[in-house]
């Protein structure tokens, strides 16, 4: 199932990048909303874990609209980032080996008895305690 999803996401990302590159090549003016949506979907294809909190993604659309030679850059907006364990805003960020973000004290408490599965639904990665 996840292999199919990865293939779909890869194909989607390639199509969106092709669209942006074609628009750049033809020097066609790109609608800001279209560019924003393309960049958000490219970032989600690159990092599917962000599907659980897509509102945390912000993009620099002006890079596409104003600069045809520059790659789009993705900017994470961590202002409203919530911990998956505490469901509270994150004060001290801890990023796991699978890319999910937690409140540092909560994830350390969760893992104090050794390696555990990532608590994010749909993520089957094992979190490992640093030696």
PDB file of C-alpha atoms in Angstrom:
ATOM      1  CA  UNK A   1       0.000   0.000   0.000  1.00  0.00           C
ATOM      2  CA  UNK A   2       2.728   2.504   0.992  1.00  0.00           C
ATOM      3  CA  UNK A   3       4.778   1.598  -2.094  1.00  0.00           C
ATOM      4  CA  UNK A   4       1.794   2.569  -4.260  1.00  0.00           C
ATOM      5  CA  UNK A   5       1.404   5.834  -2.344  1.00  0.00           C
ATOM      6  CA  UNK A   6       5.091   6.653  -2.771  1.00  0.00           C
ATOM      7  CA  UNK A   7       4.799   6.025  -6.510  1.00  0.00           C
ATOM      8  CA  UNK A   8       1.713   8.212  -6.756  1.00  0.00           C
ATOM      9  CA  UNK A   9       3.385  11.018  -4.788  1.00  0.00           C
ATOM     10  CA  UNK A  10       6.525  10.806  -6.923  1.00  0.00           C
ATOM     11  CA  UNK A  11       4.476  10.961 -10.134  1.00  0.00           C
ATOM     12  CA  UNK A  12       2.439  13.884  -8.810  1.00  0.00           C
ATOM     13  CA  UNK A  13       5.583  15.784  -7.814  1.00  0.00           C
ATOM     14  CA  UNK A  14       7.156  15.225 -11.251  1.00  0.00           C
ATOM     15  CA  UNK A  15       4.016  16.454 -13.036  1.00  0.00           C
ATOM     16  CA  UNK A  16       3.818  19.594 -10.907  1.00  0.00           C
ATOM     17  CA  UNK A  17       7.515  20.334 -11.418  1.00  0.00           C
ATOM     18  CA  UNK A  18       7.075  19.799 -15.175  1.00  0.00           C
ATOM     19  CA  UNK A  19       4.156  22.244 -15.166  1.00  0.00           C
ATOM     20  CA  UNK A  20       6.156  24.907 -13.326  1.00  0.00           C
ATOM     21  CA  UNK A  21       9.182  24.403 -15.577  1.00  0.00           C
ATOM     22  CA  UNK A  22       7.030  24.628 -18.732  1.00  0.00           C
ATOM     23  CA  UNK A  23       5.454  27.852 -17.507  1.00  0.00           C
ATOM     24  CA  UNK A  24       8.904  29.234 -16.698  1.00  0.00           C
ATOM     25  CA  UNK A  25      10.331  28.146 -20.054  1.00  0.00           C
ATOM     26  CA  UNK A  26       7.469  29.726 -21.983  1.00  0.00           C
ATOM     27  CA  UNK A  27       7.725  32.837 -19.755  1.00  0.00           C
ATOM     28  CA  UNK A  28       4.018  32.595 -19.021  1.00  0.00           C
ATOM     29  CA  UNK A  29       2.837  34.669 -16.080  1.00  0.00           C
ATOM     30  CA  UNK A  30       2.013  32.302 -13.231  1.00  0.00           C
ATOM     31  CA  UNK A  31      -1.056  32.917 -11.097  1.00  0.00           C
ATOM     32  CA  UNK A  32      -0.039  33.310  -7.442  1.00  0.00           C
ATOM     33  CA  UNK A  33      -2.700  30.894  -6.166  1.00  0.00           C
ATOM     34  CA  UNK A  34      -1.687  28.242  -8.712  1.00  0.00           C
ATOM     35  CA  UNK A  35       1.988  28.635  -7.792  1.00  0.00           C
ATOM     36  CA  UNK A  36       1.185  28.402  -4.079  1.00  0.00           C
ATOM     37  CA  UNK A  37      -0.856  25.228  -4.525  1.00  0.00           C
ATOM     38  CA  UNK A  38       1.811  23.646  -6.736  1.00  0.00           C
ATOM     39  CA  UNK A  39       4.547  24.361  -4.195  1.00  0.00           C
ATOM     40  CA  UNK A  40       2.486  23.051  -1.288  1.00  0.00           C
ATOM     41  CA  UNK A  41       1.696  19.823  -3.158  1.00  0.00           C
ATOM     42  CA  UNK A  42       5.341  19.387  -4.184  1.00  0.00           C
ATOM     43  CA  UNK A  43       6.392  19.766  -0.536  1.00  0.00           C
ATOM     44  CA  UNK A  44       3.726  17.272   0.566  1.00  0.00           C
ATOM     45  CA  UNK A  45       4.995  14.807  -2.054  1.00  0.00           C
ATOM     46  CA  UNK A  46       8.553  15.314  -0.774  1.00  0.00           C
ATOM     47  CA  UNK A  47       7.521  14.918   2.853  1.00  0.00           C
ATOM     48  CA  UNK A  48       4.204  13.023   3.246  1.00  0.00           C
ATOM     49  CA  UNK A  49       4.439  13.288   7.037  1.00  0.00           C
ATOM     50  CA  UNK A  50       3.310  16.892   6.636  1.00  0.00           C
ATOM     51  CA  UNK A  51      -0.078  15.594   5.477  1.00  0.00           C
ATOM     52  CA  UNK A  52      -1.040  15.399   9.158  1.00  0.00           C
ATOM     53  CA  UNK A  53      -0.532  19.164   9.542  1.00  0.00           C
ATOM     54  CA  UNK A  54      -0.563  20.795   6.086  1.00  0.00           C
ATOM     55  CA  UNK A  55      -1.393  24.188   7.604  1.00  0.00           C
ATOM     56  CA  UNK A  56       2.193  24.309   8.912  1.00  0.00           C
ATOM     57  CA  UNK A  57       3.539  24.636   5.361  1.00  0.00           C
ATOM     58  CA  UNK A  58       4.130  28.057   3.902  1.00  0.00           C
ATOM     59  CA  UNK A  59       5.857  28.660   0.613  1.00  0.00           C
ATOM     60  CA  UNK A  60       7.839  31.453  -1.013  1.00  0.00           C
ATOM     61  CA  UNK A  61       5.693  31.920  -4.117  1.00  0.00           C
ATOM     62  CA  UNK A  62       7.597  35.005  -5.268  1.00  0.00           C
ATOM     63  CA  UNK A  63      10.538  32.755  -6.110  1.00  0.00           C
ATOM     64  CA  UNK A  64       8.488  31.161  -8.893  1.00  0.00           C
ATOM     65  CA  UNK A  65       6.640  34.272  -9.965  1.00  0.00           C
ATOM     66  CA  UNK A  66       9.596  36.683 -10.022  1.00  0.00           C
ATOM     67  CA  UNK A  67      12.662  34.547 -10.605  1.00  0.00           C
ATOM     68  CA  UNK A  68      12.622  32.026 -13.440  1.00  0.00           C
ATOM     69  CA  UNK A  69      16.145  30.727 -12.734  1.00  0.00           C
ATOM     70  CA  UNK A  70      15.719  29.986  -9.048  1.00  0.00           C
ATOM     71  CA  UNK A  71      14.359  26.819  -7.469  1.00  0.00           C
ATOM     72  CA  UNK A  72      11.337  27.173  -5.235  1.00  0.00           C
ATOM     73  CA  UNK A  73      12.132  27.224  -1.563  1.00  0.00           C
ATOM     74  CA  UNK A  74       9.888  25.831   1.130  1.00  0.00           C
ATOM     75  CA  UNK A  75       9.651  27.559   4.473  1.00  0.00           C
ATOM     76  CA  UNK A  76       8.251  25.751   7.508  1.00  0.00           C
ATOM     77  CA  UNK A  77       5.997  27.887   9.638  1.00  0.00           C
ATOM     78  CA  UNK A  78       6.454  26.496  13.129  1.00  0.00           C
ATOM     79  CA  UNK A  79       4.333  29.116  14.866  1.00  0.00           C
ATOM     80  CA  UNK A  80       1.334  26.818  15.349  1.00  0.00           C
ATOM     81  CA  UNK A  81       3.112  23.471  15.449  1.00  0.00           C
ATOM     82  CA  UNK A  82       1.414  21.023  17.797  1.00  0.00           C
ATOM     83  CA  UNK A  83       2.982  18.026  19.514  1.00  0.00           C
ATOM     84  CA  UNK A  84       1.440  14.728  18.405  1.00  0.00           C
ATOM     85  CA  UNK A  85       1.686  13.391  21.970  1.00  0.00           C
ATOM     86  CA  UNK A  86       0.550  16.325  24.103  1.00  0.00           C
ATOM     87  CA  UNK A  87      -1.658  18.054  21.503  1.00  0.00           C
ATOM     88  CA  UNK A  88      -0.217  21.327  22.843  1.00  0.00           C
ATOM     89  CA  UNK A  89       1.980  23.906  21.104  1.00  0.00           C
ATOM     90  CA  UNK A  90       5.625  22.857  20.962  1.00  0.00           C
ATOM     91  CA  UNK A  91       7.957  24.886  23.157  1.00  0.00           C
ATOM     92  CA  UNK A  92      11.157  22.842  22.843  1.00  0.00           C
ATOM     93  CA  UNK A  93      11.243  21.073  19.476  1.00  0.00           C
ATOM     94  CA  UNK A  94      12.453  17.476  19.045  1.00  0.00           C
ATOM     95  CA  UNK A  95      12.530  16.124  15.482  1.00  0.00           C
ATOM     96  CA  UNK A  96      12.469  12.321  15.296  1.00  0.00           C
ATOM     97  CA  UNK A  97      14.412  10.162  12.835  1.00  0.00           C
ATOM     98  CA  UNK A  98      11.200   9.867  10.782  1.00  0.00           C
ATOM     99  CA  UNK A  99      10.776  13.634  10.565  1.00  0.00           C
ATOM    100  CA  UNK A 100       7.898  14.122  12.997  1.00  0.00           C
ATOM    101  CA  UNK A 101       8.129  16.928  15.531  1.00  0.00           C
ATOM    102  CA  UNK A 102       7.332  16.522  19.218  1.00  0.00           C
ATOM    103  CA  UNK A 103       7.681  18.395  22.486  1.00  0.00           C
ATOM    104  CA  UNK A 104      11.100  17.264  23.703  1.00  0.00           C
ATOM    105  CA  UNK A 105       9.995  16.321  27.232  1.00  0.00           C
ATOM    106  CA  UNK A 106       6.965  14.360  25.940  1.00  0.00           C
ATOM    107  CA  UNK A 107       8.908  12.229  23.452  1.00  0.00           C
ATOM    108  CA  UNK A 108      11.684  11.570  25.976  1.00  0.00           C
ATOM    109  CA  UNK A 109       9.091  10.410  28.502  1.00  0.00           C
ATOM    110  CA  UNK A 110       7.437   8.245  25.810  1.00  0.00           C
ATOM    111  CA  UNK A 111      10.784   6.608  24.976  1.00  0.00           C
ATOM    112  CA  UNK A 112      12.272   6.295  28.456  1.00  0.00           C
ATOM    113  CA  UNK A 113      11.967   2.496  28.394  1.00  0.00           C
ATOM    114  CA  UNK A 114      13.673   1.977  25.032  1.00  0.00           C
ATOM    115  CA  UNK A 115      12.803   2.017  21.356  1.00  0.00           C
ATOM    116  CA  UNK A 116       9.157   2.605  20.458  1.00  0.00           C
ATOM    117  CA  UNK A 117       7.057   2.920  17.331  1.00  0.00           C
ATOM    118  CA  UNK A 118       6.456   6.485  16.220  1.00  0.00           C
ATOM    119  CA  UNK A 119       3.168   7.601  17.823  1.00  0.00           C
ATOM    120  CA  UNK A 120       1.965   9.340  14.641  1.00  0.00           C
ATOM    121  CA  UNK A 121      -0.843   7.376  13.006  1.00  0.00           C
ATOM    122  CA  UNK A 122       0.302   5.856   9.721  1.00  0.00           C
ATOM    123  CA  UNK A 123       4.013   6.117  10.505  1.00  0.00           C
ATOM    124  CA  UNK A 124       5.537   2.705  11.075  1.00  0.00           C
ATOM    125  CA  UNK A 125       9.084   3.854  11.837  1.00  0.00           C
ATOM    126  CA  UNK A 126      10.851   2.808  15.032  1.00  0.00           C
ATOM    127  CA  UNK A 127      12.103   5.662  17.179  1.00  0.00           C
ATOM    128  CA  UNK A 128      15.529   4.888  18.589  1.00  0.00           C
ATOM    129  CA  UNK A 129      16.992   6.146  21.812  1.00  0.00           C
ATOM    130  CA  UNK A 130      20.321   7.884  21.372  1.00  0.00           C
ATOM    131  CA  UNK A 131      23.090   5.953  23.092  1.00  0.00           C
TER     132      UNK A 131
END
